Structures are given as C-alpha cells and as structure tokens.
Amino acid sequence: MLSLRLLLACLLLPSVFLSHSASIDSPVWFAIPGALSVLLLILVVTEIYARTPTGLLRFAVGFLALTPVAIYLFAQLLSYELQGSYFNQRFFFHFNLNTLLTAGQAFTRVILIFVLWLLSLWLVLWRYARYPFHCQRIPAGAVSCALLLALISDPGLFGSTRDAIAFNLATEEFVLENTDWEGLNLNSRALTKTAPAGTAGKNLLLIYLEGLENIYTDESLFPGLTPNLARLSKQGQRLSNVSQTLGTGWTIAGISASHCGTPLLYYAEVNGNEVDFSNFLANVRCTGDLLKAAGYQQTYMGGADIAFANKGTFLSRHGYDRVLGRNELGPLLADPEKMGGWGLYDEDLLQLAVTEFDRLAQQQQPFALTLLTVDTHHPVGEPSPSCTPYGEIDNSILHAVHCSDQLIGKFMDSIQAHPAYADTVVILMSDHLGMRNAAFELFPPDYPRKLFFLALNHERPILEPDEVSHMDIAATLPSLLEMEHNLSFLAGFDLTARQKPPALDSVSRLQQEHAIATINSSIFSP
C-alpha cells in the first residue's frame, strides 16, 4: 500500500507545485495546502482501492476515482501556465470543443505529455490491481473526514467558492425596475429594442494587437523594442489609461466589449435561460450592427481559426460581411503549409490585409476592416520568419513583439500611401493585457499595466479621464468616424462628448458587475 501511495504522489504532486509556481495572483506557498489536498485524496482513493476485490473491478475503481483528479490537476496546471490564475470565466469560456481543437493545434506537445502522464497513472493502477494488500485499514469515518479536508484544503477550489459566496452576499437579486442606472454608471437605453440606425462617416481600420500592452513600449524597460509604434504614436492620439476590467481579459472578451459596450460577464444559468457559447450577446446591438445599418462593408481577418472562442459566430451575427481566419486565408498563401501553431503568421495576414483594404476601398461605399494579430500569443510567442530579432534582450515574447512592431510599421506605410487612407480612421489597440508569458519575469512587480491604444487620422479629440475601458472604446468609435446614430452602450461612455462619471466604490462595482452579468445572460443572450 505504501509503495502505491508513493508512486501516486510522485505522479500527481509535481503538477501542484508547477501550477502554483506559475501563479501571478497568489503566493507560491499555496502549493503546500494544494499538495496536502492531493495527498489526502490519494489516501482516500487507495483506501477504497484496497478494500475492492483484486482484478478488473479494483482497476475500474481506481480508474474512475483518479482519472478525474488527474484531469483536474492537468487543467489547473494549464490554467496557471497560460493565464497565471486558477479557473475563471476566461478559462471556462474557452472550454468548448471547437476552441479546444484549435488550441490543440498550438499545444500538441502539451497534449502528448498529458496522454503519457495519464497512461502512466493507469499503468500503476493496473499493476497494483492484481495484488492483495495486507495492512491496517483506516476507519470509514476517518476516510470521510480526509475527503472533506482534501476539498477544503485545495486553495483554488476553496478560494473560488469563497469568492462566489462573497459575491452573492454583496449583491441583491437584480431587478430592472429597481436599478439605480446612473449610480452604477450604466445606460438603460442600451436595453431598448430599437434597431440601430446612423449616417455613414469615415472608414474604419481596427487592429487588435494580441496581448501587446503598454509596457512593451516603455523605452526605459525595453529600449528600441517598438520603434514603429512610437513613430505612429506621434502621428495620432494615444491614451495612457486604458485599463482591463473584469470580463475583458481574453481575446473574444476584448473584441466583444470594445464592439458592444458590455464586458463579457455572464451566468451559466439565469432564470432558466442557459447561455451557450454560440449565442452569447446575440441580442445586444454593437458597433458592427450600427455600421451595417449605415451601409458599411465589413471584413474581419485573423490568423487563427474563427471557430476559436466562436469569434466567427459573434462577428457574423453583428454585421460583418466577411469573417476570415486560418481556414479561409490559408489557401490564399503562396505556401499554404506555412503556418504557425495558431495559424497564419502576421507577415502573411497583413500582406493579405493590404489586398483586402484595397478591395474594400474600390467598392464605392464606406467600409470597416478589423484585424487581429497572433504572433505575440502567449506563452512564448511565434515571430514571423522574415522578422529581425530584438537585439537588446534574448526573449521569445520580446522577439515576437519586436516582430509585430516591424510588420505593423510596414503595413501602416502601405495603408497610409493608399488614396482611401485620407478618409479612414485607424485604431490600434490591445485586445487584452498579456497573459502569463515568457517576458513576465522582466516586468517590474509594481508596474501599472495598461492596454495600448492609438487613434490615427481622426478629427474629434478624445478626452482622457483617469481610467478608460474597452466599453468606452465601443461608445467612442462612432464619434471618431463622425457618424450620427441612435446606438446606446450599456457600460461605455463616448470620450469625445463628455467626461466619464467618477469611479465606483468596491460595493457599487460588485453591484454593477452583478447587473451586467444578469443583463448579458438573460436579456442580451437568447
């Protein structure tokens, strides 16, 4: 029995220590209660295992008991490695088949390691399934207590349960009629069912820079890393206080929040209404809907598969005429096999985007072209083959950021030389803050991390308050395009028109998040 427990501990405990060593929001010593939790689970499972008759039945008991534990520990490790945090909405939003299949193409080695690890666990269980155990049994009551203590001592499970209880205690049931809209900095007009309408203004070129945040442009930390973004910043208006808020911290969340003026907060079930990943925010009116109503042609282009996090479904539903990703753009390459782990390299994406910009410009109607880069995707980045590496620091993410800067510079030179540029507003912005990646060890621990945002070729000045969010960008875009429209945004404020209200206190912030989650789940998502 002791040898079995030692083998299981050797197999399962490393994932716990690796997980908590990658955490960016909890101390490393959290690995101690995490390890205790796993040891107690091993104790419980092996006690049940030893009391089961030898052979296939014993193996089945061990298989059914420990396989879910192994999957949980691996998923926890994956969550910490990719985002530096325990399971959250960002993690679960990506937990669907299409997204997992797409991510699997980028993490083939990780999947192989997991399969080998799981096979090793099953092999140990099969070996010990044939031998009788002669040892003193632990009383059933003590086994039950050990199981309860295992669940309580797991820091991730305990913390998420505690936070959920605190959230529910801090907020009352949301009732539309009783909502203090102004006090929560929300706009009730966003809930009206009036169809969006507006007059066409300038064209829009919107470029989301994957995880490329302000810190990479800080010359005191990374000299010469982003010279082209620095050059372009002198030509337009750059905001320095764009913050990532709850529900905007991953790609589709950043895109939807900056299109629709609501963070991607939701409940799994509200009043019996199940929110699935293909229908999220289907009923909200977004910038894309407004542009479509105003006669714009709209194209989205990204190197990754559009099925990832259901970007394709979301954009197609909200006014985009063409939504092009890995599968649609790959055949257009001179070498269709030239792909990174996530899809097209940015050098190929941006080359195709120049052609698409020209095609849209020849349509004799207003247009919007939205791009999403991918070379800087965490955890290590994957620079385009043609790029020059960053010379100051040998770091894979910094090489990728330097590469994206080179490619964006060349792309913008081509766009600015095009006749249609004179009537086109350009927005370059982070989709979200960088998740845990190879450059994190170079970030000062107290550095105020902000999103990158730059607006080019617009006439209306942007008033920058103490804090700007993705939702404010959504509300501001139509004004930058000089459109007249009837669209209202739930949580965003037009930064060209008036100053934002003061920031909410912690209790009001919780109430606001509760209200937004309820509206997103029960009203905006069918």
Short mmCIF file of C-alpha atoms in Angstrom, two decimals, residues 144-511:
data_model
loop_
_atom_site.label_atom_id
_atom_site.label_comp_id
_atom_site.label_asym_id
_atom_site.label_seq_id
_atom_site.Cartn_x
_atom_site.Cartn_y
_atom_site.Cartn_z
CA SER A 144 -14.76 10.55 5.03
CA CYS A 145 -13.11 13.28 7.10
CA ALA A 146 -9.98 13.03 4.95
CA LEU A 147 -12.07 13.53 1.81
CA LEU A 148 -13.75 16.60 3.28
CA LEU A 149 -10.42 18.04 4.39
CA ALA A 150 -8.98 17.39 0.90
CA LEU A 151 -11.72 19.51 -0.68
CA ILE A 152 -11.35 22.28 1.88
CA SER A 153 -7.56 22.46 1.70
CA ASP A 154 -7.40 22.82 -2.09
CA PRO A 155 -6.60 26.58 -2.36
CA GLY A 156 -8.13 27.06 -5.79
CA LEU A 157 -11.38 25.30 -5.00
CA PHE A 158 -11.64 26.96 -1.59
CA GLY A 159 -10.83 30.43 -2.97
CA SER A 160 -13.30 30.25 -5.86
CA THR A 161 -16.07 29.02 -3.52
CA ARG A 162 -15.29 31.81 -1.04
CA ASP A 163 -15.35 34.46 -3.78
CA ALA A 164 -18.65 33.17 -5.16
CA ILE A 165 -20.26 33.33 -1.71
CA ALA A 166 -18.86 36.84 -1.11
CA PHE A 167 -20.19 37.99 -4.47
CA ASN A 168 -23.68 36.71 -3.76
CA LEU A 169 -23.71 38.22 -0.27
CA ALA A 170 -22.55 41.61 -1.57
CA THR A 171 -25.27 41.91 -4.19
CA GLU A 172 -29.01 41.62 -4.10
CA GLU A 173 -31.10 39.96 -6.78
CA PHE A 174 -31.03 42.21 -9.81
CA VAL A 175 -34.40 43.70 -10.71
CA LEU A 176 -34.57 46.04 -13.71
CA GLU A 177 -37.24 48.27 -12.20
CA ASN A 178 -35.16 48.90 -9.06
CA THR A 179 -31.86 49.59 -10.75
CA ASP A 180 -30.00 52.81 -10.00
CA TRP A 181 -28.69 53.08 -13.53
CA GLU A 182 -26.85 56.36 -13.08
CA GLY A 183 -25.43 55.29 -9.71
CA LEU A 184 -23.98 52.15 -11.30
CA ASN A 185 -22.65 54.01 -14.37
CA LEU A 186 -24.95 52.04 -16.67
CA ASN A 187 -27.14 53.20 -19.54
CA SER A 188 -30.68 51.76 -19.54
CA ARG A 189 -31.23 52.90 -23.14
CA ALA A 190 -28.96 50.04 -24.23
CA LEU A 191 -31.80 47.64 -23.33
CA THR A 192 -34.30 49.13 -25.77
CA LYS A 193 -35.10 47.10 -28.85
CA THR A 194 -34.83 49.99 -31.28
CA ALA A 195 -32.97 48.93 -34.42
CA PRO A 196 -29.61 50.67 -34.83
CA ALA A 197 -29.54 53.47 -37.39
CA GLY A 198 -26.98 56.04 -38.39
CA THR A 199 -25.42 58.08 -41.15
CA ALA A 200 -22.18 56.84 -42.67
CA GLY A 201 -18.98 58.59 -41.74
CA LYS A 202 -15.32 57.74 -42.27
CA ASN A 203 -13.97 54.28 -42.95
CA LEU A 204 -12.52 52.25 -40.08
CA LEU A 205 -9.35 50.18 -39.84
CA LEU A 206 -9.35 48.47 -36.43
CA ILE A 207 -6.27 46.45 -35.48
CA TYR A 208 -6.29 44.32 -32.33
CA LEU A 209 -2.74 43.58 -31.17
CA GLU A 210 -2.66 40.20 -29.42
CA GLY A 211 -1.61 40.76 -25.81
CA LEU A 212 0.60 43.70 -26.83
CA GLU A 213 0.20 46.10 -23.93
CA ASN A 214 1.74 49.44 -22.99
CA ILE A 215 4.64 48.00 -21.02
CA TYR A 216 6.32 46.81 -24.20
CA THR A 217 6.50 50.39 -25.46
CA ASP A 218 8.31 51.63 -22.34
CA GLU A 219 11.78 52.66 -23.54
CA SER A 220 13.19 52.56 -20.01
CA LEU A 221 12.40 48.84 -19.78
CA PHE A 222 12.71 47.68 -23.39
CA PRO A 223 14.72 50.20 -25.42
CA GLY A 224 14.09 50.05 -29.15
CA LEU A 225 11.51 47.27 -28.87
CA THR A 226 8.63 49.08 -30.62
CA PRO A 227 10.09 51.93 -32.73
CA ASN A 228 7.26 51.83 -35.27
CA LEU A 229 4.52 52.11 -32.66
CA ALA A 230 6.48 55.03 -31.19
CA ARG A 231 6.65 56.65 -34.63
CA LEU A 232 2.95 56.14 -35.27
CA SER A 233 2.09 57.45 -31.79
CA LYS A 234 3.50 60.83 -32.79
CA GLN A 235 1.01 60.96 -35.67
CA GLY A 236 -2.16 60.38 -33.65
CA GLN A 237 -3.69 60.39 -30.19
CA ARG A 238 -2.54 57.78 -27.76
CA LEU A 239 -4.36 57.03 -24.50
CA SER A 240 -2.31 56.03 -21.47
CA ASN A 241 -5.04 55.00 -19.00
CA VAL A 242 -6.91 52.21 -20.80
CA SER A 243 -7.48 49.50 -18.18
CA GLN A 244 -8.55 45.90 -18.38
CA THR A 245 -11.67 45.29 -16.31
CA LEU A 246 -13.40 42.09 -15.25
CA GLY A 247 -14.83 40.31 -18.29
CA THR A 248 -12.42 41.82 -20.84
CA GLY A 249 -9.25 39.83 -20.17
CA TRP A 250 -9.13 37.50 -23.18
CA THR A 251 -9.40 37.96 -26.93
CA ILE A 252 -13.10 37.49 -27.68
CA ALA A 253 -13.95 39.33 -24.45
CA GLY A 254 -11.82 42.30 -25.50
CA ILE A 255 -13.30 42.27 -29.00
CA SER A 256 -16.91 41.98 -27.85
CA ALA A 257 -16.50 44.61 -25.09
CA SER A 258 -14.94 47.11 -27.49
CA HIS A 259 -17.67 46.40 -30.06
CA CYS A 260 -20.72 46.17 -27.80
CA GLY A 261 -20.02 48.29 -24.73
CA THR A 262 -20.50 45.47 -22.21
CA PRO A 263 -17.87 43.25 -20.58
CA LEU A 264 -18.23 39.53 -21.10
CA LEU A 265 -19.75 38.75 -17.70
CA TYR A 266 -22.45 36.11 -17.59
CA TYR A 267 -24.00 33.37 -15.50
CA ALA A 268 -24.28 29.75 -16.60
CA GLU A 269 -27.97 29.92 -15.88
CA VAL A 270 -30.24 32.86 -15.07
CA ASN A 271 -33.96 32.29 -14.61
CA GLY A 272 -33.71 29.04 -16.53
CA ASN A 273 -32.01 30.72 -19.51
CA GLU A 274 -28.89 28.71 -20.42
CA VAL A 275 -26.17 30.81 -22.02
CA ASP A 276 -24.22 28.73 -24.51
CA PHE A 277 -21.10 29.81 -26.31
CA SER A 278 -22.69 30.23 -29.73
CA ASN A 279 -25.42 32.65 -28.59
CA PHE A 280 -23.61 34.93 -26.18
CA LEU A 281 -24.55 38.60 -26.69
CA ALA A 282 -26.73 37.71 -29.68
CA ASN A 283 -29.36 40.34 -28.76
CA VAL A 284 -27.08 43.24 -27.91
CA ARG A 285 -26.60 45.98 -30.52
CA CYS A 286 -22.94 46.58 -31.29
CA THR A 287 -20.80 48.87 -33.40
CA GLY A 288 -20.80 46.28 -36.18
CA ASP A 289 -24.62 46.34 -36.25
CA LEU A 290 -24.58 50.13 -36.49
CA LEU A 291 -22.05 50.15 -39.31
CA LYS A 292 -24.07 47.57 -41.23
CA ALA A 293 -27.22 49.67 -40.83
CA ALA A 294 -25.28 52.67 -42.12
CA GLY A 295 -24.21 50.82 -45.26
CA TYR A 296 -20.66 49.78 -44.36
CA GLN A 297 -18.96 46.74 -45.86
CA GLN A 298 -17.19 44.92 -43.02
CA THR A 299 -14.41 42.36 -43.06
CA TYR A 300 -12.62 40.60 -40.21
CA MET A 301 -9.25 38.91 -40.79
CA GLY A 302 -7.25 36.93 -38.24
CA GLY A 303 -4.59 34.25 -38.48
CA ALA A 304 -6.28 31.82 -36.07
CA ASP A 305 -9.33 29.68 -36.72
CA ILE A 306 -12.52 31.77 -36.47
CA ALA A 307 -14.12 28.89 -34.55
CA PHE A 308 -11.78 29.59 -31.63
CA ALA A 309 -13.97 31.07 -28.84
CA ASN A 310 -16.68 31.45 -31.51
CA LYS A 311 -15.24 34.67 -32.92
CA GLY A 312 -16.75 33.83 -36.29
CA THR A 313 -20.25 33.38 -34.93
CA PHE A 314 -20.09 36.57 -32.90
CA LEU A 315 -18.78 38.77 -35.73
CA SER A 316 -21.07 37.32 -38.39
CA ARG A 317 -24.04 37.91 -36.13
CA HIS A 318 -23.04 41.53 -35.56
CA GLY A 319 -22.77 42.99 -39.02
CA TYR A 320 -19.61 41.56 -40.57
CA ASP A 321 -19.98 40.51 -44.20
CA ARG A 322 -16.74 38.52 -44.39
CA VAL A 323 -15.11 36.72 -41.45
CA LEU A 324 -11.82 35.20 -42.50
CA GLY A 325 -9.47 33.06 -40.44
CA ARG A 326 -6.98 30.25 -40.80
CA ASN A 327 -9.15 28.01 -42.99
CA GLU A 328 -10.32 30.82 -45.28
CA LEU A 329 -6.99 32.63 -45.65
CA GLY A 330 -4.61 29.66 -45.72
CA PRO A 331 -5.42 28.66 -49.33
CA LEU A 332 -4.58 32.22 -50.45
CA LEU A 333 -0.95 31.89 -49.35
CA ALA A 334 1.80 31.11 -51.84
CA ASP A 335 2.69 28.26 -49.49
CA PRO A 336 -0.48 27.09 -47.70
CA GLU A 337 1.66 24.92 -45.40
CA LYS A 338 3.45 27.97 -43.99
CA MET A 339 1.65 28.17 -40.66
CA GLY A 340 2.47 28.80 -37.03
CA GLY A 341 0.87 26.93 -34.17
CA TRP A 342 -2.10 29.31 -34.07
CA GLY A 343 -2.45 29.85 -37.81
CA LEU A 344 -1.16 32.42 -40.29
CA TYR A 345 1.91 34.38 -39.35
CA ASP A 346 1.30 38.10 -39.04
CA GLU A 347 3.52 38.83 -42.05
CA ASP A 348 1.13 36.85 -44.26
CA LEU A 349 -2.02 38.13 -42.56
CA LEU A 350 -1.03 41.76 -43.00
CA GLN A 351 0.02 41.22 -46.60
CA LEU A 352 -3.43 39.79 -47.37
CA ALA A 353 -4.99 42.66 -45.37
CA VAL A 354 -3.42 45.24 -47.70
CA THR A 355 -5.16 43.50 -50.61
CA GLU A 356 -8.45 43.41 -48.71
CA PHE A 357 -8.15 47.10 -47.81
CA ASP A 358 -7.74 47.91 -51.49
CA ARG A 359 -10.70 45.70 -52.44
CA LEU A 360 -12.95 47.37 -49.89
CA ALA A 361 -11.81 50.83 -50.99
CA GLN A 362 -12.90 50.08 -54.56
CA GLN A 363 -16.48 49.19 -53.51
CA GLN A 364 -17.58 52.84 -53.53
CA GLN A 365 -19.19 52.54 -50.11
CA PRO A 366 -17.92 53.02 -46.55
CA PHE A 367 -16.07 50.08 -45.05
CA ALA A 368 -14.57 48.68 -41.87
CA LEU A 369 -11.63 46.30 -41.81
CA THR A 370 -10.84 44.59 -38.49
CA LEU A 371 -7.60 42.66 -37.98
CA LEU A 372 -6.28 40.50 -35.13
CA THR A 373 -2.56 39.72 -34.91
CA VAL A 374 -1.35 36.46 -33.39
CA ASP A 375 2.48 36.32 -33.42
CA THR A 376 2.62 37.66 -29.84
CA HIS A 377 0.27 35.00 -28.44
CA HIS A 378 1.33 33.68 -25.05
CA PRO A 379 3.08 31.80 -23.60
CA VAL A 380 6.17 32.12 -25.81
CA GLY A 381 5.14 33.96 -29.00
CA GLU A 382 5.89 32.86 -32.55
CA PRO A 383 7.53 35.60 -34.66
CA SER A 384 7.08 35.63 -38.42
CA PRO A 385 10.09 34.10 -40.22
CA SER A 386 11.04 37.33 -42.03
CA CYS A 387 11.47 39.42 -38.86
CA THR A 388 14.68 40.66 -37.29
CA PRO A 389 15.01 39.51 -33.64
CA TYR A 390 15.13 42.02 -30.81
CA GLY A 391 18.76 42.81 -30.15
CA GLU A 392 18.68 44.03 -26.55
CA ILE A 393 17.24 41.01 -24.71
CA ASP A 394 17.02 37.42 -25.89
CA ASN A 395 13.41 36.62 -25.01
CA SER A 396 10.87 34.84 -27.22
CA ILE A 397 7.95 37.13 -26.40
CA LEU A 398 10.07 40.25 -26.89
CA HIS A 399 11.22 38.90 -30.26
CA ALA A 400 7.56 38.41 -31.19
CA VAL A 401 6.60 41.93 -30.02
CA HIS A 402 9.53 43.41 -31.96
CA CYS A 403 8.42 41.43 -35.00
CA SER A 404 4.82 42.64 -34.76
CA ASP A 405 6.10 46.20 -34.48
CA GLN A 406 8.12 45.77 -37.68
CA LEU A 407 5.16 44.29 -39.54
CA ILE A 408 2.66 46.89 -38.29
CA GLY A 409 5.08 49.63 -39.38
CA LYS A 410 5.32 48.20 -42.93
CA PHE A 411 1.58 47.61 -43.08
CA MET A 412 0.74 51.15 -41.99
CA ASP A 413 3.21 52.57 -44.52
CA SER A 414 1.25 50.74 -47.24
CA ILE A 415 -2.12 51.86 -45.89
CA GLN A 416 -1.08 55.48 -45.48
CA ALA A 417 0.10 55.51 -49.10
CA HIS A 418 -3.34 54.35 -50.28
CA PRO A 419 -5.78 57.06 -51.52
CA ALA A 420 -8.52 55.70 -49.21
CA TYR A 421 -6.45 56.46 -46.11
CA ALA A 422 -7.45 60.12 -46.24
CA ASP A 423 -10.98 59.10 -45.26
CA THR A 424 -10.08 56.25 -42.86
CA VAL A 425 -9.76 56.31 -39.08
CA VAL A 426 -7.20 53.81 -37.76
CA ILE A 427 -7.35 52.29 -34.28
CA LEU A 428 -4.53 50.14 -32.93
CA MET A 429 -5.28 48.60 -29.55
CA SER A 430 -4.51 45.66 -27.29
CA ASP A 431 -7.19 43.00 -27.27
CA HIS A 432 -6.26 42.41 -23.61
CA LEU A 433 -3.27 42.59 -21.30
CA GLY A 434 -0.63 39.98 -21.93
CA MET A 435 -1.37 36.73 -20.15
CA ARG A 436 1.40 34.87 -18.35
CA ASN A 437 4.24 34.56 -20.84
CA ALA A 438 8.00 34.27 -21.24
CA ALA A 439 8.51 38.02 -20.66
CA PHE A 440 6.71 38.22 -17.31
CA GLU A 441 9.93 37.80 -15.36
CA LEU A 442 11.07 41.11 -16.90
CA PHE A 443 8.02 43.06 -15.70
CA PRO A 444 8.56 45.20 -12.57
CA PRO A 445 6.19 43.80 -9.91
CA ASP A 446 4.51 47.16 -9.21
CA TYR A 447 4.31 48.35 -12.82
CA PRO A 448 0.88 49.89 -13.70
CA ARG A 449 -0.09 47.68 -16.61
CA LYS A 450 -2.34 49.32 -19.19
CA LEU A 451 -3.69 48.50 -22.64
CA PHE A 452 -2.14 50.03 -25.72
CA PHE A 453 -4.49 52.37 -27.60
CA LEU A 454 -3.69 54.66 -30.52
CA ALA A 455 -6.12 56.51 -32.80
CA LEU A 456 -4.90 57.89 -36.13
CA ASN A 457 -6.44 60.20 -38.72
CA HIS A 458 -9.46 61.43 -36.73
CA GLU A 459 -10.71 64.97 -36.18
CA ARG A 460 -12.55 64.81 -32.87
CA PRO A 461 -10.21 64.91 -29.84
CA ILE A 462 -10.55 62.18 -27.23
CA LEU A 463 -10.93 63.35 -23.64
CA GLU A 464 -8.92 61.02 -21.43
CA PRO A 465 -10.26 60.54 -17.89
CA ASP A 466 -8.41 58.78 -15.08
CA GLU A 467 -9.50 55.40 -16.38
CA VAL A 468 -10.70 54.17 -19.78
CA SER A 469 -12.14 50.71 -20.53
CA HIS A 470 -12.89 48.59 -23.58
CA MET A 471 -16.52 49.66 -23.24
CA ASP A 472 -15.60 53.33 -23.62
CA ILE A 473 -13.80 52.49 -26.86
CA ALA A 474 -17.03 50.96 -28.21
CA ALA A 475 -19.02 54.09 -27.37
CA THR A 476 -16.33 56.38 -28.79
CA LEU A 477 -15.75 54.68 -32.15
CA PRO A 478 -18.89 56.01 -33.92
CA SER A 479 -17.96 59.58 -32.91
CA LEU A 480 -14.41 59.15 -34.21
CA LEU A 481 -15.96 58.04 -37.50
CA GLU A 482 -18.11 61.22 -37.38
CA MET A 483 -21.35 59.24 -37.51
CA GLU A 484 -24.75 60.42 -36.33
CA HIS A 485 -26.52 57.46 -34.72
CA ASN A 486 -29.06 56.21 -32.16
CA LEU A 487 -26.95 53.49 -30.56
CA SER A 488 -26.50 53.35 -26.77
CA PHE A 489 -23.96 51.25 -24.88
CA LEU A 490 -24.65 49.61 -21.53
CA ALA A 491 -21.35 50.37 -19.81
CA GLY A 492 -19.44 52.65 -22.17
CA PHE A 493 -19.11 56.44 -22.42
CA ASP A 494 -18.28 58.47 -25.51
CA LEU A 495 -14.92 60.02 -24.69
CA THR A 496 -15.32 62.71 -27.35
CA ALA A 497 -18.55 64.03 -25.88
CA ARG A 498 -18.37 64.26 -22.10
CA GLN A 499 -16.27 63.32 -19.11
CA LYS A 500 -16.86 59.95 -17.52
CA PRO A 501 -18.53 59.87 -14.10
CA PRO A 502 -16.39 59.12 -11.04
CA ALA A 503 -15.17 55.56 -10.50
CA LEU A 504 -17.40 53.30 -8.42
CA ASP A 505 -16.56 52.15 -4.90
CA SER A 506 -15.99 48.43 -4.31
CA VAL A 507 -19.58 47.65 -3.33
CA SER A 508 -21.08 49.55 -6.26
CA ARG A 509 -18.58 47.87 -8.56
CA LEU A 510 -19.80 44.45 -7.42
CA GLN A 511 -23.40 45.55 -7.94
#
